[in-house]
Amino acid sequence: MIDGLFRFTTDAKEAVDHGLFQFIAVGTPPDEDGSADLQYVLSVAESVATHMSEYRILVDKSTVPVGTADKVKAKVLEVLEKRGVDVDFDVVSNPEFLKEGAAISDFMKPDRVVIGADNPRTIELLRALYAPFNRSHERFVAMDIRSAELTKYAANAMLATKISFMNELSNLADRLGADIEQVRNGIGSDSRIGYSFIYPGCGYGGSCFPKDVKALARSAREVGYNAELLEAVESVNGRQKELLFNKVNNYFDGDLAGRTFALWGLAFKPSTDDMREAPSRILIDALIEAGATIRAYDPEAMAETKRLYPNEENLVLCDEPNDVLKNADALLVVTEWKSFWSPDFDKIKRELKQPVIFDGRNLYDPALMEQLGIDYFGIGRGKRVVN
Protein backbone atom coordinates (compact mmCIF):
# COMPACT_ATOMS: atom_id res chain seq x y z
CA MET A 1 0.00 0.00 0.00
CA ILE A 2 1.30 3.49 -0.92
CA ASP A 3 -0.18 6.32 1.19
CA GLY A 4 -3.25 4.16 1.60
CA LEU A 5 -4.12 4.51 -2.08
CA PHE A 6 -2.43 1.61 -3.80
CA ARG A 7 -2.87 -2.04 -2.93
CA PHE A 8 -2.05 -5.26 -4.77
CA THR A 9 -4.14 -8.39 -4.52
CA THR A 10 -4.60 -11.73 -6.23
CA ASP A 11 -8.11 -12.00 -4.81
CA ALA A 12 -10.49 -11.25 -7.68
CA LYS A 13 -13.52 -10.85 -5.41
CA GLU A 14 -11.70 -8.31 -3.25
CA ALA A 15 -10.80 -6.30 -6.35
CA VAL A 16 -14.32 -6.41 -7.80
CA ASP A 17 -15.88 -5.43 -4.49
CA HIS A 18 -13.42 -2.57 -4.10
CA GLY A 19 -13.98 -0.39 -7.14
CA LEU A 20 -16.65 1.03 -9.40
CA PHE A 21 -14.15 1.04 -12.27
CA GLN A 22 -12.78 -2.36 -13.27
CA PHE A 23 -9.85 -1.79 -15.62
CA ILE A 24 -8.94 -4.57 -18.03
CA ALA A 25 -5.23 -4.12 -18.79
CA VAL A 26 -3.95 -7.48 -19.97
CA GLY A 27 -1.96 -8.62 -22.97
CA THR A 28 -3.51 -9.39 -26.34
CA PRO A 29 -0.69 -11.37 -28.00
CA PRO A 30 -0.99 -12.12 -31.72
CA ASP A 31 -2.26 -15.50 -32.86
CA GLU A 32 -0.52 -17.25 -35.74
CA ASP A 33 -2.87 -15.55 -38.22
CA GLY A 34 -2.03 -12.09 -36.85
CA SER A 35 -5.30 -11.61 -35.01
CA ALA A 36 -5.34 -10.46 -31.38
CA ASP A 37 -5.77 -13.19 -28.78
CA LEU A 38 -8.63 -12.04 -26.51
CA GLN A 39 -8.61 -14.94 -24.06
CA TYR A 40 -7.09 -12.87 -21.24
CA VAL A 41 -9.47 -9.95 -21.80
CA LEU A 42 -12.47 -12.26 -21.69
CA SER A 43 -11.06 -14.07 -18.66
CA VAL A 44 -10.99 -10.80 -16.73
CA ALA A 45 -14.53 -10.03 -17.85
CA GLU A 46 -15.61 -13.43 -16.58
CA SER A 47 -13.92 -12.84 -13.21
CA VAL A 48 -15.63 -9.48 -12.78
CA ALA A 49 -19.01 -10.93 -13.71
CA THR A 50 -18.50 -13.83 -11.31
CA HIS A 51 -18.05 -11.55 -8.29
CA MET A 52 -19.95 -8.32 -9.04
CA SER A 53 -22.98 -7.64 -6.89
CA GLU A 54 -23.67 -4.01 -7.82
CA TYR A 55 -23.13 -1.62 -10.72
CA ARG A 56 -19.64 -1.80 -12.24
CA ILE A 57 -17.93 -0.18 -15.23
CA LEU A 58 -15.58 -2.48 -17.13
CA VAL A 59 -12.93 -0.26 -18.72
CA ASP A 60 -10.92 -1.89 -21.47
CA LYS A 61 -7.39 -0.46 -21.57
CA SER A 62 -5.97 -3.34 -23.60
CA THR A 63 -5.33 -2.89 -27.31
CA VAL A 64 -8.18 -4.85 -28.84
CA PRO A 65 -9.93 -5.21 -32.20
CA VAL A 66 -13.11 -3.34 -32.98
CA GLY A 67 -16.04 -5.24 -31.53
CA THR A 68 -14.24 -6.48 -28.41
CA ALA A 69 -16.51 -4.48 -26.09
CA ASP A 70 -19.45 -6.43 -27.52
CA LYS A 71 -17.67 -9.68 -26.66
CA VAL A 72 -16.88 -8.47 -23.16
CA LYS A 73 -20.52 -7.48 -22.67
CA ALA A 74 -21.70 -10.85 -23.95
CA LYS A 75 -19.33 -12.67 -21.61
CA VAL A 76 -20.55 -10.70 -18.59
CA LEU A 77 -24.20 -11.31 -19.50
CA GLU A 78 -23.47 -15.02 -19.95
CA VAL A 79 -21.94 -15.32 -16.48
CA LEU A 80 -24.65 -13.25 -14.83
CA GLU A 81 -27.29 -15.44 -16.44
CA LYS A 82 -25.58 -18.57 -15.14
CA ARG A 83 -25.52 -17.00 -11.68
CA GLY A 84 -29.20 -16.16 -11.99
CA VAL A 85 -28.67 -12.51 -11.04
CA ASP A 86 -29.39 -9.19 -12.71
CA VAL A 87 -26.64 -6.64 -12.08
CA ASP A 88 -26.31 -3.39 -14.01
CA PHE A 89 -22.97 -2.71 -15.74
CA ASP A 90 -21.38 -0.83 -18.61
CA VAL A 91 -18.44 -1.61 -20.86
CA VAL A 92 -16.15 1.24 -21.90
CA SER A 93 -13.20 1.47 -24.28
CA ASN A 94 -10.37 3.58 -22.88
CA PRO A 95 -7.29 2.71 -24.98
CA GLU A 96 -3.85 3.51 -23.63
CA PHE A 97 -1.31 5.56 -25.59
CA LEU A 98 1.75 4.97 -23.43
CA LYS A 99 5.22 4.86 -24.96
CA GLU A 100 7.40 2.05 -23.70
CA GLY A 101 10.10 3.56 -21.52
CA ALA A 102 7.99 6.65 -20.74
CA ALA A 103 4.72 5.13 -19.52
CA ILE A 104 4.43 6.94 -16.19
CA SER A 105 5.14 10.33 -17.73
CA ASP A 106 2.67 9.67 -20.55
CA PHE A 107 0.00 8.63 -18.05
CA MET A 108 0.47 11.66 -15.82
CA LYS A 109 0.59 14.07 -18.77
CA PRO A 110 -1.46 12.46 -21.53
CA ASP A 111 -1.84 13.93 -25.01
CA ARG A 112 -5.45 12.78 -24.94
CA VAL A 113 -7.81 10.60 -22.93
CA VAL A 114 -10.02 8.69 -25.34
CA ILE A 115 -13.27 7.30 -23.93
CA GLY A 116 -15.62 5.16 -25.97
CA ALA A 117 -19.01 4.64 -24.33
CA ASP A 118 -22.67 4.33 -25.23
CA ASN A 119 -24.03 5.58 -21.91
CA PRO A 120 -23.76 9.37 -21.30
CA ARG A 121 -23.68 8.76 -17.55
CA THR A 122 -20.63 6.54 -17.94
CA ILE A 123 -18.82 9.20 -19.96
CA GLU A 124 -19.36 11.73 -17.18
CA LEU A 125 -18.11 9.27 -14.55
CA LEU A 126 -14.93 8.71 -16.57
CA ARG A 127 -14.58 12.45 -17.08
CA ALA A 128 -14.63 12.93 -13.30
CA LEU A 129 -12.13 10.09 -12.83
CA TYR A 130 -9.63 11.66 -15.23
CA ALA A 131 -10.23 15.28 -14.11
CA PRO A 132 -6.87 15.52 -12.23
CA PHE A 133 -5.05 14.77 -15.51
CA ASN A 134 -7.12 17.21 -17.54
CA ARG A 135 -6.57 20.56 -15.83
CA SER A 136 -4.29 22.62 -18.08
CA HIS A 137 -6.34 22.06 -21.23
CA GLU A 138 -9.06 19.75 -22.52
CA ARG A 139 -7.67 16.30 -23.23
CA PHE A 140 -10.87 14.30 -22.84
CA VAL A 141 -12.16 12.91 -26.14
CA ALA A 142 -15.48 11.08 -25.96
CA MET A 143 -16.80 8.91 -28.77
CA ASP A 144 -18.67 5.69 -29.41
CA ILE A 145 -17.09 2.41 -28.36
CA ARG A 146 -16.15 1.05 -31.77
CA SER A 147 -14.53 4.33 -32.78
CA ALA A 148 -12.44 4.31 -29.61
CA GLU A 149 -11.33 0.74 -30.26
CA LEU A 150 -10.30 1.68 -33.81
CA THR A 151 -8.55 4.86 -32.63
CA LYS A 152 -5.84 2.91 -30.82
CA TYR A 153 -5.05 0.72 -33.82
CA ALA A 154 -5.25 3.73 -36.15
CA ALA A 155 -2.73 5.68 -34.05
CA ASN A 156 -0.14 2.90 -34.00
CA ALA A 157 -0.71 2.06 -37.67
CA MET A 158 -0.23 5.72 -38.62
CA LEU A 159 3.07 5.94 -36.73
CA ALA A 160 4.27 2.65 -38.22
CA THR A 161 3.29 3.93 -41.66
CA LYS A 162 5.41 7.05 -41.24
CA ILE A 163 8.40 4.91 -40.28
CA SER A 164 7.99 2.49 -43.20
CA PHE A 165 7.43 5.38 -45.61
CA MET A 166 10.71 6.99 -44.57
CA ASN A 167 12.49 3.65 -44.80
CA GLU A 168 11.12 3.19 -48.30
CA LEU A 169 12.41 6.65 -49.21
CA SER A 170 15.78 5.88 -47.61
CA ASN A 171 16.26 2.89 -49.89
CA LEU A 172 15.40 5.07 -52.86
CA ALA A 173 17.84 7.73 -51.63
CA ASP A 174 20.64 5.15 -51.53
CA ARG A 175 20.00 4.33 -55.18
CA LEU A 176 19.67 7.96 -56.27
CA GLY A 177 22.73 9.23 -54.39
CA ALA A 178 20.64 11.44 -52.09
CA ASP A 179 20.94 11.83 -48.31
CA ILE A 180 17.71 10.87 -46.55
CA GLU A 181 18.65 12.91 -43.47
CA GLN A 182 18.64 16.08 -45.55
CA VAL A 183 15.35 14.99 -47.09
CA ARG A 184 13.96 14.38 -43.57
CA ASN A 185 14.85 17.92 -42.53
CA GLY A 186 13.30 19.25 -45.71
CA ILE A 187 9.94 17.56 -45.29
CA GLY A 188 9.85 17.74 -41.50
CA SER A 189 9.89 21.53 -41.63
CA ASP A 190 6.43 21.32 -43.22
CA SER A 191 4.03 21.71 -40.28
CA ARG A 192 1.60 19.33 -41.96
CA ILE A 193 4.22 16.58 -41.72
CA GLY A 194 6.40 17.39 -38.70
CA TYR A 195 9.54 15.64 -37.50
CA SER A 196 8.05 12.90 -35.32
CA PHE A 197 8.46 9.31 -36.51
CA ILE A 198 10.18 10.20 -39.78
CA TYR A 199 13.59 8.88 -38.77
CA PRO A 200 14.80 6.19 -41.18
CA GLY A 201 16.50 3.13 -39.76
CA CYS A 202 16.71 -0.64 -39.72
CA GLY A 203 13.03 -1.21 -38.95
CA TYR A 204 10.62 -0.88 -36.04
CA GLY A 205 9.99 -3.54 -33.41
CA GLY A 206 8.52 -3.90 -29.95
CA SER A 207 5.27 -5.22 -28.59
CA CYS A 208 2.93 -2.70 -30.23
CA PHE A 209 3.57 -1.61 -33.81
CA PRO A 210 4.19 -5.04 -35.40
CA LYS A 211 1.32 -6.67 -33.50
CA ASP A 212 -1.17 -3.87 -34.05
CA VAL A 213 -0.49 -3.40 -37.77
CA LYS A 214 -0.97 -7.13 -38.32
CA ALA A 215 -4.10 -7.21 -36.18
CA LEU A 216 -5.66 -4.25 -38.00
CA ALA A 217 -4.88 -5.82 -41.38
CA ARG A 218 -6.44 -9.04 -40.13
CA SER A 219 -9.56 -7.17 -38.98
CA ALA A 220 -9.80 -5.64 -42.45
CA ARG A 221 -9.69 -9.07 -44.09
CA GLU A 222 -12.37 -10.35 -41.74
CA VAL A 223 -14.79 -7.73 -43.03
CA GLY A 224 -13.85 -8.35 -46.67
CA TYR A 225 -11.51 -5.40 -47.16
CA ASN A 226 -7.96 -5.65 -48.50
CA ALA A 227 -5.99 -3.04 -46.55
CA GLU A 228 -3.14 -2.79 -49.04
CA LEU A 229 -1.36 0.06 -47.29
CA LEU A 230 -1.24 -1.81 -43.97
CA GLU A 231 0.08 -4.92 -45.70
CA ALA A 232 2.75 -2.78 -47.38
CA VAL A 233 3.77 -1.14 -44.09
CA GLU A 234 4.43 -4.54 -42.55
CA SER A 235 6.16 -5.85 -45.68
CA VAL A 236 8.49 -2.83 -45.89
CA ASN A 237 9.36 -3.19 -42.22
CA GLY A 238 10.18 -6.86 -42.60
CA ARG A 239 12.46 -6.08 -45.51
CA GLN A 240 14.07 -3.17 -43.66
CA LYS A 241 15.09 -5.42 -40.79
CA GLU A 242 17.17 -7.44 -43.25
CA LEU A 243 18.86 -4.37 -44.74
CA LEU A 244 21.78 -4.05 -42.33
CA PHE A 245 22.76 -7.68 -42.82
CA ASN A 246 22.52 -7.28 -46.59
CA LYS A 247 24.82 -4.25 -46.49
CA VAL A 248 27.35 -6.14 -44.37
CA ASN A 249 27.10 -9.26 -46.52
CA ASN A 250 27.62 -7.36 -49.75
CA TYR A 251 30.50 -5.31 -48.35
CA PHE A 252 32.36 -8.52 -47.49
CA ASP A 253 31.30 -10.22 -50.76
CA GLY A 254 29.34 -12.87 -48.88
CA ASP A 255 32.44 -14.01 -46.98
CA LEU A 256 31.21 -13.75 -43.39
CA ALA A 257 32.17 -17.15 -42.01
CA GLY A 258 34.80 -16.81 -39.29
CA ARG A 259 34.46 -13.03 -39.07
CA THR A 260 33.64 -11.15 -35.87
CA PHE A 261 31.27 -8.21 -35.70
CA ALA A 262 30.85 -5.64 -32.94
CA LEU A 263 27.21 -4.84 -32.22
CA TRP A 264 25.91 -1.80 -30.35
CA GLY A 265 22.26 -2.05 -29.34
CA LEU A 266 19.99 -5.03 -28.72
CA ALA A 267 16.69 -3.57 -27.45
CA PHE A 268 14.20 -2.53 -30.11
CA LYS A 269 14.56 1.10 -28.95
CA PRO A 270 16.29 3.05 -26.16
CA SER A 271 14.96 3.23 -22.58
CA THR A 272 13.81 -0.38 -22.51
CA ASP A 273 15.16 -3.91 -22.41
CA ASP A 274 12.39 -5.15 -24.71
CA MET A 275 13.64 -7.26 -27.62
CA ARG A 276 10.30 -8.36 -29.01
CA GLU A 277 10.43 -8.05 -32.81
CA ALA A 278 13.75 -6.20 -32.41
CA PRO A 279 15.82 -5.64 -35.59
CA SER A 280 18.88 -6.83 -33.64
CA ARG A 281 17.45 -10.33 -33.50
CA ILE A 282 17.09 -10.55 -37.28
CA LEU A 283 20.66 -9.31 -37.68
CA ILE A 284 22.10 -11.65 -35.03
CA ASP A 285 20.32 -14.69 -36.45
CA ALA A 286 21.48 -13.92 -40.00
CA LEU A 287 25.10 -13.34 -38.99
CA ILE A 288 25.23 -16.53 -36.95
CA GLU A 289 23.69 -18.51 -39.79
CA ALA A 290 26.40 -17.09 -42.07
CA GLY A 291 29.08 -18.39 -39.69
CA ALA A 292 30.02 -15.11 -38.02
CA THR A 293 30.60 -14.33 -34.35
CA ILE A 294 28.98 -11.32 -32.67
CA ARG A 295 30.23 -9.37 -29.68
CA ALA A 296 27.36 -7.25 -28.41
CA TYR A 297 26.56 -4.58 -25.84
CA ASP A 298 23.33 -2.88 -24.74
CA PRO A 299 22.84 -0.70 -21.64
CA GLU A 300 19.64 -2.50 -20.59
CA ALA A 301 18.93 -5.61 -22.66
CA MET A 302 21.81 -7.91 -21.70
CA ALA A 303 19.75 -10.12 -19.39
CA GLU A 304 16.99 -10.40 -21.96
CA THR A 305 19.52 -11.34 -24.62
CA LYS A 306 20.89 -14.09 -22.38
CA ARG A 307 17.36 -15.39 -21.95
CA LEU A 308 16.72 -15.41 -25.70
CA TYR A 309 20.13 -16.87 -26.63
CA PRO A 310 21.04 -19.05 -23.61
CA ASN A 311 23.49 -21.38 -25.33
CA GLU A 312 24.64 -19.46 -28.38
CA GLU A 313 28.44 -19.75 -28.55
CA ASN A 314 28.72 -17.28 -31.43
CA LEU A 315 27.12 -14.46 -29.45
CA VAL A 316 29.37 -12.91 -26.80
CA LEU A 317 27.91 -10.26 -24.48
CA CYS A 318 30.35 -7.62 -23.25
CA ASP A 319 30.20 -5.41 -20.16
CA GLU A 320 31.20 -2.16 -21.87
CA PRO A 321 30.57 -0.76 -25.36
CA ASN A 322 34.29 -0.54 -26.15
CA ASP A 323 34.81 -4.17 -25.17
CA VAL A 324 33.03 -5.33 -28.31
CA LEU A 325 35.46 -3.59 -30.67
CA LYS A 326 38.73 -5.51 -30.26
CA ASN A 327 39.73 -7.06 -33.62
CA ALA A 328 36.16 -6.97 -34.94
CA ASP A 329 35.73 -6.75 -38.70
CA ALA A 330 33.15 -3.94 -38.42
CA LEU A 331 30.96 -2.06 -35.95
CA LEU A 332 27.18 -2.39 -36.39
CA VAL A 333 24.89 0.13 -34.65
CA VAL A 334 21.30 -1.04 -34.21
CA THR A 335 19.78 0.93 -31.30
CA GLU A 336 20.13 4.68 -30.88
CA TRP A 337 21.09 4.78 -27.21
CA LYS A 338 22.52 8.20 -26.33
CA SER A 339 25.69 6.58 -25.04
CA PHE A 340 26.42 5.65 -28.68
CA TRP A 341 25.89 9.13 -30.11
CA SER A 342 29.37 10.57 -29.49
CA PRO A 343 31.87 7.69 -29.30
CA ASP A 344 35.64 7.88 -29.40
CA PHE A 345 36.13 7.36 -33.11
CA ASP A 346 39.90 7.21 -32.78
CA LYS A 347 39.51 4.28 -30.41
CA ILE A 348 37.05 2.62 -32.78
CA LYS A 349 39.63 2.89 -35.57
CA ARG A 350 42.39 1.48 -33.39
CA GLU A 351 40.37 -1.45 -32.11
CA LEU A 352 38.66 -2.64 -35.30
CA LYS A 353 40.55 -4.72 -37.84
CA GLN A 354 39.44 -2.20 -40.42
CA PRO A 355 37.63 1.10 -39.86
CA VAL A 356 34.10 0.16 -41.00
CA ILE A 357 30.80 1.24 -39.41
CA PHE A 358 27.33 0.12 -40.47
CA ASP A 359 24.94 2.57 -38.80
CA GLY A 360 21.34 1.34 -38.66
CA ARG A 361 20.12 4.55 -37.00
CA ASN A 362 22.05 7.28 -38.86
CA LEU A 363 23.75 8.56 -35.72
CA TYR A 364 26.92 9.76 -37.41
CA ASP A 365 27.81 12.35 -40.03
CA PRO A 366 29.09 10.78 -43.28
CA ALA A 367 31.32 13.79 -43.96
CA LEU A 368 32.99 13.45 -40.56
CA MET A 369 33.41 9.71 -41.05
CA GLU A 370 35.12 10.32 -44.39
CA GLN A 371 37.37 12.92 -42.81
CA LEU A 372 38.34 10.43 -40.09
CA GLY A 373 39.05 7.70 -42.64
CA ILE A 374 36.15 5.48 -41.56
CA ASP A 375 34.25 3.54 -44.19
CA TYR A 376 30.70 4.45 -43.22
CA PHE A 377 27.35 3.06 -44.33
CA GLY A 378 24.11 4.45 -42.95
CA ILE A 379 20.51 4.11 -44.03
CA GLY A 380 19.72 6.14 -47.14
CA ARG A 381 22.89 8.23 -46.98
CA GLY A 382 23.60 7.85 -50.69
CA LYS A 383 26.29 5.17 -50.38
CA ARG A 384 24.86 1.88 -51.51
CA VAL A 385 26.32 -1.55 -50.85
CA VAL A 386 23.10 -3.52 -51.17
CA ASN A 387 21.49 -4.83 -54.32
Short mmCIF file of N, CA, C and O in Angstrom, two decimals, residues 100 206 263-281 284 295-310 315-321 334-337 339-340:
data_model
loop_
_atom_site.label_atom_id
_atom_site.label_comp_id
_atom_site.label_asym_id
_atom_site.label_seq_id
_atom_site.Cartn_x
_atom_site.Cartn_y
_atom_site.Cartn_z
N GLU A 100 6.55 2.90 -24.52
CA GLU A 100 7.40 2.05 -23.70
C GLU A 100 8.66 2.82 -23.31
O GLU A 100 9.32 3.43 -24.15
N GLY A 206 9.27 -4.10 -31.18
CA GLY A 206 8.52 -3.90 -29.95
C GLY A 206 7.24 -4.70 -29.89
O GLY A 206 6.94 -5.50 -30.78
N LEU A 263 28.61 -5.26 -32.12
CA LEU A 263 27.21 -4.84 -32.22
C LEU A 263 26.85 -3.93 -31.05
O LEU A 263 26.98 -4.32 -29.88
N TRP A 264 26.39 -2.72 -31.36
CA TRP A 264 25.91 -1.80 -30.35
C TRP A 264 24.39 -1.71 -30.44
O TRP A 264 23.85 -1.25 -31.45
N GLY A 265 23.72 -2.17 -29.40
CA GLY A 265 22.26 -2.05 -29.34
C GLY A 265 21.56 -3.36 -29.59
O GLY A 265 21.74 -3.98 -30.64
N LEU A 266 20.75 -3.79 -28.62
CA LEU A 266 19.99 -5.03 -28.72
C LEU A 266 18.48 -4.81 -28.55
O LEU A 266 17.68 -5.46 -29.22
N ALA A 267 18.11 -3.89 -27.65
CA ALA A 267 16.69 -3.57 -27.45
C ALA A 267 16.12 -2.94 -28.72
O ALA A 267 16.85 -2.35 -29.53
N PHE A 268 14.79 -3.05 -28.87
CA PHE A 268 14.20 -2.53 -30.11
C PHE A 268 14.24 -1.00 -30.17
O PHE A 268 14.14 -0.41 -31.25
N LYS A 269 14.39 -0.36 -29.00
CA LYS A 269 14.56 1.10 -28.95
C LYS A 269 15.22 1.44 -27.61
O LYS A 269 15.30 0.59 -26.71
N PRO A 270 15.68 2.68 -27.44
CA PRO A 270 16.29 3.05 -26.16
C PRO A 270 15.26 3.08 -25.03
O PRO A 270 14.05 3.07 -25.26
N SER A 271 15.77 3.11 -23.80
CA SER A 271 14.96 3.23 -22.58
C SER A 271 14.10 2.02 -22.29
O SER A 271 13.08 2.11 -21.62
N THR A 272 14.51 0.86 -22.79
CA THR A 272 13.81 -0.38 -22.51
C THR A 272 14.76 -1.54 -22.70
O THR A 272 15.80 -1.40 -23.36
N ASP A 273 14.40 -2.69 -22.13
CA ASP A 273 15.16 -3.91 -22.41
C ASP A 273 14.38 -4.85 -23.32
O ASP A 273 14.75 -6.00 -23.51
N ASP A 274 13.29 -4.34 -23.89
CA ASP A 274 12.39 -5.15 -24.71
C ASP A 274 13.04 -5.52 -26.05
O ASP A 274 13.50 -4.64 -26.78
N MET A 275 13.08 -6.80 -26.35
CA MET A 275 13.64 -7.26 -27.62
C MET A 275 12.60 -7.94 -28.50
O MET A 275 12.95 -8.59 -29.49
N ARG A 276 11.34 -7.79 -28.17
CA ARG A 276 10.30 -8.36 -29.01
C ARG A 276 10.33 -7.70 -30.38
O ARG A 276 10.30 -6.48 -30.50
N GLU A 277 10.41 -8.52 -31.42
CA GLU A 277 10.43 -8.05 -32.81
C GLU A 277 11.60 -7.09 -33.08
O GLU A 277 11.56 -6.30 -34.03
N ALA A 278 12.64 -7.13 -32.27
CA ALA A 278 13.75 -6.20 -32.41
C ALA A 278 14.56 -6.48 -33.68
O ALA A 278 14.85 -7.64 -33.99
N PRO A 279 14.97 -5.44 -34.42
CA PRO A 279 15.82 -5.64 -35.59
C PRO A 279 17.13 -6.36 -35.25
O PRO A 279 17.67 -7.08 -36.09
N SER A 280 17.62 -6.17 -34.03
CA SER A 280 18.88 -6.83 -33.64
C SER A 280 18.78 -8.35 -33.75
O SER A 280 19.76 -9.02 -34.08
N ARG A 281 17.60 -8.87 -33.48
CA ARG A 281 17.45 -10.33 -33.50
C ARG A 281 17.54 -10.88 -34.93
O ARG A 281 18.12 -11.94 -35.16
N ILE A 284 21.32 -10.63 -35.74
CA ILE A 284 22.10 -11.65 -35.03
C ILE A 284 21.88 -13.02 -35.65
O ILE A 284 22.84 -13.76 -35.92
N ARG A 295 30.01 -9.88 -31.03
CA ARG A 295 30.23 -9.37 -29.68
C ARG A 295 29.32 -8.16 -29.51
O ARG A 295 29.41 -7.20 -30.28
N ALA A 296 28.44 -8.23 -28.50
CA ALA A 296 27.36 -7.25 -28.41
C ALA A 296 27.31 -6.57 -27.05
O ALA A 296 27.71 -7.14 -26.03
N TYR A 297 26.78 -5.34 -27.07
CA TYR A 297 26.56 -4.58 -25.84
C TYR A 297 25.27 -3.79 -25.96
O TYR A 297 24.94 -3.24 -27.02
N ASP A 298 24.52 -3.73 -24.85
CA ASP A 298 23.33 -2.88 -24.74
C ASP A 298 23.23 -2.43 -23.28
O ASP A 298 23.46 -3.24 -22.37
N PRO A 299 22.89 -1.17 -23.02
CA PRO A 299 22.84 -0.70 -21.64
C PRO A 299 21.79 -1.40 -20.78
O PRO A 299 21.93 -1.43 -19.55
N GLU A 300 20.73 -1.94 -21.38
CA GLU A 300 19.64 -2.50 -20.59
C GLU A 300 19.26 -3.93 -20.95
O GLU A 300 18.69 -4.65 -20.12
N ALA A 301 19.53 -4.37 -22.16
CA ALA A 301 18.93 -5.61 -22.66
C ALA A 301 19.84 -6.84 -22.58
O ALA A 301 19.58 -7.85 -23.23
N MET A 302 20.88 -6.78 -21.77
CA MET A 302 21.81 -7.91 -21.70
C MET A 302 21.16 -9.16 -21.11
O MET A 302 21.30 -10.27 -21.62
N ALA A 303 20.41 -8.97 -20.03
CA ALA A 303 19.75 -10.12 -19.39
C ALA A 303 18.72 -10.73 -20.32
O ALA A 303 18.60 -11.96 -20.42
N GLU A 304 17.99 -9.89 -21.02
CA GLU A 304 16.99 -10.40 -21.96
C GLU A 304 17.65 -11.14 -23.11
O GLU A 304 17.15 -12.16 -23.59
N THR A 305 18.79 -10.65 -23.55
CA THR A 305 19.52 -11.34 -24.62
C THR A 305 19.99 -12.71 -24.16
O THR A 305 19.90 -13.70 -24.91
N LYS A 306 20.48 -12.79 -22.93
CA LYS A 306 20.89 -14.09 -22.38
C LYS A 306 19.72 -15.06 -22.33
O LYS A 306 19.87 -16.26 -22.57
N ARG A 307 18.55 -14.53 -22.00
CA ARG A 307 17.36 -15.39 -21.95
C ARG A 307 16.98 -15.90 -23.33
O ARG A 307 16.60 -17.07 -23.51
N LEU A 308 17.11 -15.04 -24.33
CA LEU A 308 16.72 -15.41 -25.70
C LEU A 308 17.77 -16.29 -26.38
O LEU A 308 17.42 -17.10 -27.24
N TYR A 309 19.04 -16.10 -26.02
CA TYR A 309 20.13 -16.87 -26.63
C TYR A 309 20.95 -17.55 -25.53
O TYR A 309 22.13 -17.23 -25.33
N PRO A 310 20.36 -18.51 -24.81
CA PRO A 310 21.04 -19.05 -23.61
C PRO A 310 22.29 -19.86 -23.90
O PRO A 310 23.21 -19.89 -23.08
N LEU A 315 27.55 -15.77 -29.93
CA LEU A 315 27.12 -14.46 -29.45
C LEU A 315 27.76 -14.21 -28.08
O LEU A 315 27.45 -14.90 -27.10
N VAL A 316 28.66 -13.24 -28.03
CA VAL A 316 29.37 -12.91 -26.80
C VAL A 316 28.87 -11.56 -26.31
O VAL A 316 28.90 -10.56 -27.04
N LEU A 317 28.41 -11.50 -25.06
CA LEU A 317 27.91 -10.26 -24.48
C LEU A 317 29.01 -9.61 -23.64
O LEU A 317 29.61 -10.26 -22.79
N CYS A 318 29.25 -8.34 -23.90
CA CYS A 318 30.35 -7.62 -23.25
C CYS A 318 29.81 -6.59 -22.25
O CYS A 318 28.70 -6.08 -22.41
N ASP A 319 30.62 -6.29 -21.25
CA ASP A 319 30.20 -5.41 -20.16
C ASP A 319 30.23 -3.94 -20.53
O ASP A 319 29.53 -3.14 -19.92
N GLU A 320 31.06 -3.56 -21.48
CA GLU A 320 31.20 -2.16 -21.87
C GLU A 320 31.14 -2.05 -23.39
O GLU A 320 31.54 -2.98 -24.11
N PRO A 321 30.68 -0.90 -23.90
CA PRO A 321 30.57 -0.76 -25.36
C PRO A 321 31.91 -0.91 -26.08
O PRO A 321 31.97 -1.48 -27.18
N VAL A 334 22.68 -0.63 -33.98
CA VAL A 334 21.30 -1.04 -34.21
C VAL A 334 20.30 -0.25 -33.37
O VAL A 334 19.17 -0.03 -33.80
N THR A 335 20.69 0.18 -32.18
CA THR A 335 19.78 0.93 -31.30
C THR A 335 20.41 2.27 -30.96
O THR A 335 21.60 2.34 -30.65
N GLU A 336 19.60 3.32 -31.00
CA GLU A 336 20.13 4.68 -30.88
C GLU A 336 20.23 5.15 -29.43
O GLU A 336 19.80 6.27 -29.07
N TRP A 337 20.82 4.34 -28.57
CA TRP A 337 21.09 4.78 -27.21
C TRP A 337 21.99 6.02 -27.23
O TRP A 337 22.93 6.11 -28.02
N SER A 339 24.28 6.89 -25.33
CA SER A 339 25.69 6.58 -25.04
C SER A 339 26.46 6.21 -26.30
O SER A 339 27.70 6.16 -26.29
N PHE A 340 25.76 5.97 -27.41
CA PHE A 340 26.42 5.65 -28.68
C PHE A 340 26.56 6.87 -29.59
O PHE A 340 27.17 6.78 -30.65
#
